mmCIF file of C-alpha atoms and ligand atoms in Angstrom:
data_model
loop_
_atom_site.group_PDB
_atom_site.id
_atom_site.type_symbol
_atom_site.label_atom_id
_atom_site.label_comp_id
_atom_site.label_asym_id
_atom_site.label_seq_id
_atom_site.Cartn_x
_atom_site.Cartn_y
_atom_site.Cartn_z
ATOM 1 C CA UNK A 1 40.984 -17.243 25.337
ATOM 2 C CA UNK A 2 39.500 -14.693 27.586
ATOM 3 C CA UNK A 3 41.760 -15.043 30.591
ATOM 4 C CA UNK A 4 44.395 -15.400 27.838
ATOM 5 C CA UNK A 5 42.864 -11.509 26.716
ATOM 6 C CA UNK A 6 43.030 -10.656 30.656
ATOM 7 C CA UNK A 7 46.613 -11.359 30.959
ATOM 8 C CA UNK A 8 47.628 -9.870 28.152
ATOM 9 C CA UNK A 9 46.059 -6.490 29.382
ATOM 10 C CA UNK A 10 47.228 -6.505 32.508
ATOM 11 C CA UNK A 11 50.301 -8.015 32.648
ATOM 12 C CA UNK A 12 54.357 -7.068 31.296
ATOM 13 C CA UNK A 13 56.862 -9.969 29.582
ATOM 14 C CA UNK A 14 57.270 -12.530 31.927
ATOM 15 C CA UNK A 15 60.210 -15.546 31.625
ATOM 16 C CA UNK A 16 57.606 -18.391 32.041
ATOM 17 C CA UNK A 17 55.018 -16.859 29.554
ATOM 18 C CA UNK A 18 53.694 -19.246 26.681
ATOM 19 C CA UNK A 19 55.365 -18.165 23.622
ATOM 20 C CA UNK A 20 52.319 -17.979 21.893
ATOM 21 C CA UNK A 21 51.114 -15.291 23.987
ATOM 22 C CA UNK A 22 54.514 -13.758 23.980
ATOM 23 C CA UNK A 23 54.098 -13.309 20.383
ATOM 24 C CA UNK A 24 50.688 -12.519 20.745
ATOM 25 C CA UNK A 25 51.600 -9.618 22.970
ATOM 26 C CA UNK A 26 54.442 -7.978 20.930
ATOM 27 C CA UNK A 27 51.924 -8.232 18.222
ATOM 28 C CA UNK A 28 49.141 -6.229 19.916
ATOM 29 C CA UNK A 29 52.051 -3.790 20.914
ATOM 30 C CA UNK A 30 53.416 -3.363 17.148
ATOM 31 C CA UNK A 31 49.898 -2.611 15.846
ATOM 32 C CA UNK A 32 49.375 0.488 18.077
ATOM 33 C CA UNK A 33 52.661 1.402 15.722
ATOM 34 C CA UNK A 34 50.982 0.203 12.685
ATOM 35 C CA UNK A 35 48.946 3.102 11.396
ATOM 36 C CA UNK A 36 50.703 5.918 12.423
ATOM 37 C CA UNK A 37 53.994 4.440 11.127
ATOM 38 C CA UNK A 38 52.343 3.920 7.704
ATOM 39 C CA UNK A 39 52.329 0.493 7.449
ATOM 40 C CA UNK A 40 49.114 -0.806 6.318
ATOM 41 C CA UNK A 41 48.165 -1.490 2.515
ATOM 42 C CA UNK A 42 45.244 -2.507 0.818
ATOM 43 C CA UNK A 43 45.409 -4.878 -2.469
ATOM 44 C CA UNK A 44 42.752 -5.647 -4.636
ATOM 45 C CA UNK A 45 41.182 -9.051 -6.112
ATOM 46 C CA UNK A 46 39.056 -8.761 -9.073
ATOM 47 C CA UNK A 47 35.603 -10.723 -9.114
ATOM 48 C CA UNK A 48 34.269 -11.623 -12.789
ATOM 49 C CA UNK A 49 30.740 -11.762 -13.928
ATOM 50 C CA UNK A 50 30.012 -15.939 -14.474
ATOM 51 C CA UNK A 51 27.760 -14.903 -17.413
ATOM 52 C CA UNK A 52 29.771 -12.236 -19.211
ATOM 53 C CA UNK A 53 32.766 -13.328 -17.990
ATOM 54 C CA UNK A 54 33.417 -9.451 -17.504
ATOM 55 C CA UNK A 55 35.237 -7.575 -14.861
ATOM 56 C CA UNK A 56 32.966 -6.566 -12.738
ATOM 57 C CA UNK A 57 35.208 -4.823 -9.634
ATOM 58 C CA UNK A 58 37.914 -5.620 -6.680
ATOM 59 C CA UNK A 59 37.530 -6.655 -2.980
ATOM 60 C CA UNK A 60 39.756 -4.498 -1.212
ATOM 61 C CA UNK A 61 41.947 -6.554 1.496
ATOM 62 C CA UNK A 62 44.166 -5.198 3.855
ATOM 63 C CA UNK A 63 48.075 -6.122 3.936
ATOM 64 C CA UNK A 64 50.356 -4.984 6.877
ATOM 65 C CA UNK A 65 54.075 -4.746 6.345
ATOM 66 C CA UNK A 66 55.435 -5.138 9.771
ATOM 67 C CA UNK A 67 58.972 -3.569 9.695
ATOM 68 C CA UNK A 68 60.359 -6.924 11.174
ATOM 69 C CA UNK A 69 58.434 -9.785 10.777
ATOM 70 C CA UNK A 70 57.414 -8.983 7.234
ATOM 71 C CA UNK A 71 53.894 -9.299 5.795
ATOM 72 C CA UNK A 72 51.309 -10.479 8.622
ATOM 73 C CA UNK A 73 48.550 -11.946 7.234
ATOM 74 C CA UNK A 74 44.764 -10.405 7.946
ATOM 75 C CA UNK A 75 43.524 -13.694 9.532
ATOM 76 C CA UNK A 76 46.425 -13.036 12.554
ATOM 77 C CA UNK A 77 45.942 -9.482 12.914
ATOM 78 C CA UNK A 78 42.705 -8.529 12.627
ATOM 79 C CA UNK A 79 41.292 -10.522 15.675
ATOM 80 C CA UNK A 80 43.660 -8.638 17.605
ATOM 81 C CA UNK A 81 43.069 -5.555 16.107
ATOM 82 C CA UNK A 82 39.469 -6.517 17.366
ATOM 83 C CA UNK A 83 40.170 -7.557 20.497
ATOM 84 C CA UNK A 84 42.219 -4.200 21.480
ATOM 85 C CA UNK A 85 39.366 -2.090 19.378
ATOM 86 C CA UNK A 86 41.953 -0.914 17.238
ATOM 87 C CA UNK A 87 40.241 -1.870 14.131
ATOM 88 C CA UNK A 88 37.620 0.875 14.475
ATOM 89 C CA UNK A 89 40.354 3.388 13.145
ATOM 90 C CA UNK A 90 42.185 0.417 11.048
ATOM 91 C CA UNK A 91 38.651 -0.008 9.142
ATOM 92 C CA UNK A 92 38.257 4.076 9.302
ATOM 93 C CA UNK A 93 41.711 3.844 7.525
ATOM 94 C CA UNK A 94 40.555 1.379 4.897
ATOM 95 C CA UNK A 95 37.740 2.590 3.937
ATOM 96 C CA UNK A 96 39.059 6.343 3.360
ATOM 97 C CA UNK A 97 41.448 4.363 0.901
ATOM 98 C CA UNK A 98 39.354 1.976 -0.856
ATOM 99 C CA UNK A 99 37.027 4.752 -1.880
ATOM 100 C CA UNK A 100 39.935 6.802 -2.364
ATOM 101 C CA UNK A 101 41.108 3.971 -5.022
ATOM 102 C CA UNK A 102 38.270 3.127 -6.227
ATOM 103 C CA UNK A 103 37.865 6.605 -7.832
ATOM 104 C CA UNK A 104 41.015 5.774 -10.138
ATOM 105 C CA UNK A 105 38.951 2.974 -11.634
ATOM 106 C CA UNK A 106 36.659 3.072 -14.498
ATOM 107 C CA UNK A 107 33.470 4.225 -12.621
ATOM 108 C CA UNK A 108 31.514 1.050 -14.015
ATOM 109 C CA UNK A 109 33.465 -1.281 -11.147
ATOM 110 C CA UNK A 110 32.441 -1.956 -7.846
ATOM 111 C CA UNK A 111 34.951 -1.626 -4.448
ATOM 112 C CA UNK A 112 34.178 -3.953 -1.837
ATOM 113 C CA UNK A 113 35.411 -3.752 1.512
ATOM 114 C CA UNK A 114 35.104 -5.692 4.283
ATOM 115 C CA UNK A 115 33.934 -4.323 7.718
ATOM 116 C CA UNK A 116 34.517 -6.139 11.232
ATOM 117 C CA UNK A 117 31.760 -6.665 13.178
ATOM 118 C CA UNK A 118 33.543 -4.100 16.153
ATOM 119 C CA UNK A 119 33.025 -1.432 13.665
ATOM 120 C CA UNK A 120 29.632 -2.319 13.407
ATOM 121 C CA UNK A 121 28.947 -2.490 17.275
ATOM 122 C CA UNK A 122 31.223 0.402 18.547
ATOM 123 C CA UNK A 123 32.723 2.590 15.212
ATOM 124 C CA UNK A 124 29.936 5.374 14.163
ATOM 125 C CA UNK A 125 30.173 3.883 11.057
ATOM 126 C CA UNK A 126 26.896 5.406 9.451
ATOM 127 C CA UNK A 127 29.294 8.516 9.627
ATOM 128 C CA UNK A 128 32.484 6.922 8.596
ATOM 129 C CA UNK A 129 30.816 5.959 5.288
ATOM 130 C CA UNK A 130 29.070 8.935 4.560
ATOM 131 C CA UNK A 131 32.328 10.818 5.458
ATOM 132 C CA UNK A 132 34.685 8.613 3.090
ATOM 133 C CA UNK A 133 32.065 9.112 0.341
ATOM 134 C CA UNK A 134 32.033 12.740 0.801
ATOM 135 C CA UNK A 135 35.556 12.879 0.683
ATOM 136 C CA UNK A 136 36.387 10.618 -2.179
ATOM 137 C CA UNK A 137 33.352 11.783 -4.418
ATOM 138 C CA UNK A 138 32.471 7.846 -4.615
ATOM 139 C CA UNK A 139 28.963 6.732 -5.865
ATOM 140 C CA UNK A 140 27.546 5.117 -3.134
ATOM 141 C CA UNK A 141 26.061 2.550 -5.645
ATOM 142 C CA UNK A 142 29.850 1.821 -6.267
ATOM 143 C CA UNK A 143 30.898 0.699 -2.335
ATOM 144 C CA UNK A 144 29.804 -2.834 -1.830
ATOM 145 C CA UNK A 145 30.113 -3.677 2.186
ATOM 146 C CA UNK A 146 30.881 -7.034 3.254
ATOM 147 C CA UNK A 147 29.969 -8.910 6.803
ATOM 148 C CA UNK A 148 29.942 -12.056 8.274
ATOM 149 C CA UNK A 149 27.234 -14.018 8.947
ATOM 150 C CA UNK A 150 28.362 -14.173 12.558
ATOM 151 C CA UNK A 151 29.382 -10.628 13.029
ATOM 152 C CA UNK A 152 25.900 -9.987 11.355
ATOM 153 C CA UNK A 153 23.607 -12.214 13.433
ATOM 154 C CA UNK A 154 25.278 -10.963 16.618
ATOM 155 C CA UNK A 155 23.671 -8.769 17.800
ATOM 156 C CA UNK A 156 21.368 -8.437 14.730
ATOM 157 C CA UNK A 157 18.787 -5.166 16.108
ATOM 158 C CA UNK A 158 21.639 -2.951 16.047
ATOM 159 C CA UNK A 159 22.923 -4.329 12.546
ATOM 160 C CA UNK A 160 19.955 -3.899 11.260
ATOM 161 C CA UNK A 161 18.928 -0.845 12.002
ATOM 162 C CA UNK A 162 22.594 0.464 11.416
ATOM 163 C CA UNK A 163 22.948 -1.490 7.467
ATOM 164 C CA UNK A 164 18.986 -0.296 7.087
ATOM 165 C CA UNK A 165 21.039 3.690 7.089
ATOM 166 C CA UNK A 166 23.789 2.481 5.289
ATOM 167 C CA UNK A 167 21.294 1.300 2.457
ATOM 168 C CA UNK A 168 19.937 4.348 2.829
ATOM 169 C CA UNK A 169 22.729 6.209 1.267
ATOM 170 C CA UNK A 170 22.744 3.603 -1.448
ATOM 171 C CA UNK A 171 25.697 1.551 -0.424
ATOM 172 C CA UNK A 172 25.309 -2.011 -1.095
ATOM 173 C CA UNK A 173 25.753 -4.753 1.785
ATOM 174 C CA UNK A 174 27.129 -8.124 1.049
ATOM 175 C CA UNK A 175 27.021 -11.113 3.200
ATOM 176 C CA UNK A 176 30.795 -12.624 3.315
ATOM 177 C CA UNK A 177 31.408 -16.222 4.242
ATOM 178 C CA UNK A 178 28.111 -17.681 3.778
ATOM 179 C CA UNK A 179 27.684 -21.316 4.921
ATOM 180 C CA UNK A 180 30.712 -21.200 7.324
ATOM 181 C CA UNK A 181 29.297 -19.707 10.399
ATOM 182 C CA UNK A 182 25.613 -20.829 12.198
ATOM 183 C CA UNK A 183 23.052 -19.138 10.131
ATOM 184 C CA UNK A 184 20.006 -20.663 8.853
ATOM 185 C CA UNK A 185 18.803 -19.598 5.532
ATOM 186 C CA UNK A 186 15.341 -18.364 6.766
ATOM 187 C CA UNK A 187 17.450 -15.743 8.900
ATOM 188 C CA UNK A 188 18.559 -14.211 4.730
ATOM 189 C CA UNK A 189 15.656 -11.903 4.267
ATOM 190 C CA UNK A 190 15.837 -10.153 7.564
ATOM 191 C CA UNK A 191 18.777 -8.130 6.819
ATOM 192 C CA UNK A 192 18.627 -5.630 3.707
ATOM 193 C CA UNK A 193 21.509 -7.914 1.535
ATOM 194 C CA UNK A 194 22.064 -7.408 -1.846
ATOM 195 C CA UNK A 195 24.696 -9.788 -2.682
ATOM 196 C CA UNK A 196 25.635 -12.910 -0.273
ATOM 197 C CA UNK A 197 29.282 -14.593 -1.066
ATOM 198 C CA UNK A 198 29.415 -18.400 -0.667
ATOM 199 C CA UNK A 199 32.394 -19.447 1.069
ATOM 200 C CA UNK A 200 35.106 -20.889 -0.581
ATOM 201 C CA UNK A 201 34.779 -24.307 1.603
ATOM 202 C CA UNK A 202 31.535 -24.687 -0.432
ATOM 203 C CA UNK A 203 32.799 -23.877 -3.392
ATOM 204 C CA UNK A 204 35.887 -26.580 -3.127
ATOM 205 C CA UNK A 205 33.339 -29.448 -2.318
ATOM 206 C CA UNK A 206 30.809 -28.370 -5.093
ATOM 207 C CA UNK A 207 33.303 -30.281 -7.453
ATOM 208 C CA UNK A 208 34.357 -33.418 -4.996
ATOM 209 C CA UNK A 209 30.465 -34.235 -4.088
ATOM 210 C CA UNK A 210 27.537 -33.559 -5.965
ATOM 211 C CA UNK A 211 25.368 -33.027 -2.852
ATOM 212 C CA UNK A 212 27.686 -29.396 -2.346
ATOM 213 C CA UNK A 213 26.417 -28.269 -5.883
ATOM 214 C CA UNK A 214 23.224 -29.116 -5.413
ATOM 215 C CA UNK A 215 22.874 -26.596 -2.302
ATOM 216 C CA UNK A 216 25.240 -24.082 -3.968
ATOM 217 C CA UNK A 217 22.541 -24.328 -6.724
ATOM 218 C CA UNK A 218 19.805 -23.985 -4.562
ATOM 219 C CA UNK A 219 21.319 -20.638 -2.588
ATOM 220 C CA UNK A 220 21.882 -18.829 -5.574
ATOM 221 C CA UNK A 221 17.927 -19.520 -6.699
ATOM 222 C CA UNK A 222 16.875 -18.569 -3.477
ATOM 223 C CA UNK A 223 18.954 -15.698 -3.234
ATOM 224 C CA UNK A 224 17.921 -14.870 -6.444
ATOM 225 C CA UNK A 225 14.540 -14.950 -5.711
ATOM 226 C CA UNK A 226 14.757 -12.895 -2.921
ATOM 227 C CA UNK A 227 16.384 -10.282 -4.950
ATOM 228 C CA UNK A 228 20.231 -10.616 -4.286
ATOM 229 C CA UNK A 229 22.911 -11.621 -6.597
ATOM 230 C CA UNK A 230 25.200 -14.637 -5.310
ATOM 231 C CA UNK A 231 29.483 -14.695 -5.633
ATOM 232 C CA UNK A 232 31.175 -18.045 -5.408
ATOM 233 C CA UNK A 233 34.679 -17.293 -3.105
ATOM 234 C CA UNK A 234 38.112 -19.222 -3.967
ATOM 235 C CA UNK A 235 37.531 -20.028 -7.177
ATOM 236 C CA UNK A 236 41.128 -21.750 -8.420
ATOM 237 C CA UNK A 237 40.511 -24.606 -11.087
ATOM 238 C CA UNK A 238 38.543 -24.230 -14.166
ATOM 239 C CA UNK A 239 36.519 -27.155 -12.933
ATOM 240 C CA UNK A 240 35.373 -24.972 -10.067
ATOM 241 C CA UNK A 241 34.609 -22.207 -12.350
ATOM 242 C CA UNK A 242 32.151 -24.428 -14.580
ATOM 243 C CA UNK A 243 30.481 -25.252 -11.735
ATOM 244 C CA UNK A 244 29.633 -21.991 -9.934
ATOM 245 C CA UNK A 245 28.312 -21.036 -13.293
ATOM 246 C CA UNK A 246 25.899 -24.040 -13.439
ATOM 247 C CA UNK A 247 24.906 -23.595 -10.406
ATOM 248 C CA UNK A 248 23.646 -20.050 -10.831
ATOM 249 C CA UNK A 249 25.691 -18.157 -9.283
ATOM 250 C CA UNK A 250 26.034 -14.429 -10.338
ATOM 251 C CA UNK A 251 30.030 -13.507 -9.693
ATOM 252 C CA UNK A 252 33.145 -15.385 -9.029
ATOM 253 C CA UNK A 253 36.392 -14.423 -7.193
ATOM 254 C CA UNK A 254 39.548 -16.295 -6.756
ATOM 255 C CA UNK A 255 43.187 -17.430 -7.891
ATOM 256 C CA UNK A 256 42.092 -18.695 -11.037
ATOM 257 C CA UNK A 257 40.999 -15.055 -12.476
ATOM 258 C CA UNK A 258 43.461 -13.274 -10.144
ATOM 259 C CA UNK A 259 45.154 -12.671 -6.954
ATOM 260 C CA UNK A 260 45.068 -9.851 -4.928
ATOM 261 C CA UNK A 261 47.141 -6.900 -6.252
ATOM 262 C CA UNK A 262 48.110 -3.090 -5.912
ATOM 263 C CA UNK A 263 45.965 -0.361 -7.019
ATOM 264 C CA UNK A 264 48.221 0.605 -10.406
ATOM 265 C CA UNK A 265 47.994 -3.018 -11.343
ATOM 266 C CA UNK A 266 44.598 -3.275 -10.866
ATOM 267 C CA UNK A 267 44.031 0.423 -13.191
ATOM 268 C CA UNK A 268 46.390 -1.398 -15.669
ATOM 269 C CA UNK A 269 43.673 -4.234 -15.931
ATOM 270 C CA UNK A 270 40.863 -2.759 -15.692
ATOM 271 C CA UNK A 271 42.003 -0.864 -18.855
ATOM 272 C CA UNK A 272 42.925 -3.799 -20.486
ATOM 273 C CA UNK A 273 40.032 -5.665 -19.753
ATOM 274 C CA UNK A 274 38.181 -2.824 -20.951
ATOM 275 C CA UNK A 275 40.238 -2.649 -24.220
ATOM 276 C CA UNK A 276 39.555 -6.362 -24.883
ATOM 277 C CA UNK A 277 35.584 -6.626 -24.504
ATOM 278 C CA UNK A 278 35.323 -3.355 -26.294
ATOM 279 C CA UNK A 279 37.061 -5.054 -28.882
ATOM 280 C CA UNK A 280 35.075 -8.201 -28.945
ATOM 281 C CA UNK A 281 31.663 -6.575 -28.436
ATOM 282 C CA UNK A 282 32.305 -4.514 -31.565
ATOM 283 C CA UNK A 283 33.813 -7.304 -33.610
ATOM 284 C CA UNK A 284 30.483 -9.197 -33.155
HETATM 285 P P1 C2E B 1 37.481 -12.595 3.036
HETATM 286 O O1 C2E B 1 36.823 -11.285 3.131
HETATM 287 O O2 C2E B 1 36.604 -13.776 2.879
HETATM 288 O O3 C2E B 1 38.495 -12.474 1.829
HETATM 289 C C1 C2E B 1 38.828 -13.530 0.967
HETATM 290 C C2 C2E B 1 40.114 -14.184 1.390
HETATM 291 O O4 C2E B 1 40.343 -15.339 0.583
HETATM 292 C C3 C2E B 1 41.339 -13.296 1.180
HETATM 293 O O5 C2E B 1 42.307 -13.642 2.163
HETATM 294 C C4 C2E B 1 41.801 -13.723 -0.200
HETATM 295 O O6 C2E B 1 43.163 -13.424 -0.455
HETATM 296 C C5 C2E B 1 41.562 -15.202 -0.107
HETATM 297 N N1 C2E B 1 41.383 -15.819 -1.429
HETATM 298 C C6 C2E B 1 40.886 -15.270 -2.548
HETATM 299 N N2 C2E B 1 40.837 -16.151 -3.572
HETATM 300 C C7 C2E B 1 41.336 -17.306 -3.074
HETATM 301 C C8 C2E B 1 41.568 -18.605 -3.657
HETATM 302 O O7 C2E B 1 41.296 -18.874 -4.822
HETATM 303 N N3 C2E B 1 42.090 -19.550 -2.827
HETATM 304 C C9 C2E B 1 42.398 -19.298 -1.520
HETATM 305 N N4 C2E B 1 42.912 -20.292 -0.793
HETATM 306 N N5 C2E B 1 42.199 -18.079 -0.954
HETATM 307 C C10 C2E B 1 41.684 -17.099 -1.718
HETATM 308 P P2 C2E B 1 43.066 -12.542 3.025
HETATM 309 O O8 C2E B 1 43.400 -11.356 2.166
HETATM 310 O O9 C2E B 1 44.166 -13.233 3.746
HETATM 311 O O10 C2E B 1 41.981 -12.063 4.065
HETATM 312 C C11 C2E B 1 41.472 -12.946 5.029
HETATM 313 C C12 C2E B 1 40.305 -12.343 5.742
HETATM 314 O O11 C2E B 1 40.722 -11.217 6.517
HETATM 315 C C13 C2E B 1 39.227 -11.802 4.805
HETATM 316 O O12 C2E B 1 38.416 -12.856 4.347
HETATM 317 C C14 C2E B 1 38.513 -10.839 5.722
HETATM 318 O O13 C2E B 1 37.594 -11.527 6.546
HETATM 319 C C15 C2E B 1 39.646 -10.317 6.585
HETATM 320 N N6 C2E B 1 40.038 -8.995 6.059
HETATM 321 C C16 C2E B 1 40.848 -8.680 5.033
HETATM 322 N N7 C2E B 1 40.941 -7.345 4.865
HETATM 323 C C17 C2E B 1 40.165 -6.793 5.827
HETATM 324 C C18 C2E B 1 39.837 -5.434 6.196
HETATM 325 O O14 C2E B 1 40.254 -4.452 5.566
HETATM 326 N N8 C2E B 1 39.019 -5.271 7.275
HETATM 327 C C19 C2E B 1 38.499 -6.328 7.969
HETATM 328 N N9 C2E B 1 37.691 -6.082 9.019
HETATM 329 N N10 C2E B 1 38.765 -7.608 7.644
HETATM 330 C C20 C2E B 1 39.597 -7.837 6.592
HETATM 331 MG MG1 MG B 2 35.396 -10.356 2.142
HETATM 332 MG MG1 MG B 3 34.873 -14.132 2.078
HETATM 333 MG MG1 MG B 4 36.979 -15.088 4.838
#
């Protein structure tokens, strides 16, 4: 992997190169293109109250629409876009947007977005927040910042001194992935969290072995007792659903409640949604 990162670097299109790298390397070239040329997009997935089973706001997730290739998915492009830096203005982008966005929705809904851990390490992005609030007029309360248990752990007296003056302007930080990288849980109340999500690998198995809910159930207490709400990821049967809510948990996200979508469809349903409970609460 790293000599892989050395060649690539350092070295033109050569007949005998690996395809994979090949690719890899008109890749890394087109994303240079990527932002100027207009072709990133954010979409939105909504996350749902267990409880209330109300809306309760949208994780913001990045598309790019290469001009050739199509749709690259976040999981190929962002490592890159880490490896070559470029996601300290990719993230810059993103979160100019999201709060952007954000401000068309009904100012009870939260905007998460997800930050990589290069923007963390090398992006001023104490200053890129406060800016993109500034800018957008956002509530701070509103912007919900997710990171990895890796990214955060790495390197963890920078993080936390840098997500200590991020809570400072009332931003909320969310721990993304939990249970998929090396953390242990004693390592939770060292960092200023207010919400941990539990990974969607979790969430799957909490209906194939009882052992998985069991220690689903037992994060959400303990991240309840240490003051921070808990959001089961990938949510996609009804089954799944049901269970997150036994076991505590405080949100849910997934394909069962609703993919990711475009800003004007996600106004559309948060006005519907809206419509609906009013409709309920007020019948009852
Ligand atoms: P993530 O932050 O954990 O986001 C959740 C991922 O799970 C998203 O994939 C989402 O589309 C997918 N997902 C949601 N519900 C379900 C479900 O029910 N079933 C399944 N199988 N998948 C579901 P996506 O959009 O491909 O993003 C992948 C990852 O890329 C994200 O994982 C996040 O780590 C990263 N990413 C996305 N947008 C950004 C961004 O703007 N900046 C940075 N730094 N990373 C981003
Ligand atoms: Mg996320
Ligand atoms: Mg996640
Ligand atoms: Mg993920």
């Amino acid at each position: 992997q790293a000599k892989g990162k050395g060649r690539a670097r350092f070295c033109a299109f050569e007949p005998g190169m690996d395809a994979h790298l090949r690719d890899r390397l008109a890749i890394e070239g087109d994303l240079l293109h990527a932002l100027p040329g207009e072709q990133f997009e954010l979409v939105y997935q909504p996350i749902y109250n267990l409880a209330s089973e109300r809306l309760c706001g949208f994780e913001a997730l990045l598309r790019w629409r290469h001009p050739i290739r199509g749709f690259i998915s976040p999981a190929t492009f962002i490592p890159i876009a880490e490896d070559t830096r470029l996601i300290v203005d990719i993230g810059l982008w993103v979160l100019r947007r999201a709060c952007h966005d954000a401000c068309l929705l009904p100012d009870d809904l939260k905007i998460a977005i997800n930050l990589s851990p290069i923007q963390l390490a090398f992006g001023d992005i104490v200053a890129a927040v406060s800016q993109a609030l500034e800018e957008s007029g956002l509530n701070p309360a509103r912007l919900e910042l997710e990171i990895t248990e890796t990214a955060l752990f790495t390197n963890d007296q920078h993080n936390l001194e840098v997500l200590s003056r991020l809570k400072l302007m009332g931003v909320k930080i969310v721990l993304d992935d939990f249970g998929t990288g090396y953390s242990s849980l004693s390592h939770l109340h060292l960092f200023p969290l207010d919400k941990i999500k539990i990974d969607q690998l979790f969430v799957r198995d909490m209906t194939l072995r009882p052992e998985s809910a069991i220690i689903v159930n037992a994060i959400a207490m303990l991240a309840f007792r240490l003051g921070m709400t808990t959001t089961a990821e990938g949510i996609e049967t009804t089954e799944q659903w049901e269970a997150a809510r036994r076991s505590g948990c405080t949100e849910a996200q997934g394909y069962l409640l609703g993919k990711p979508i475009s800003i004007d469809t996600a106004v559309t349903i948060a006005a519907a949604h809206r419509c609906v409970t009013e409709t309920v609460s007020g019948a009852t």
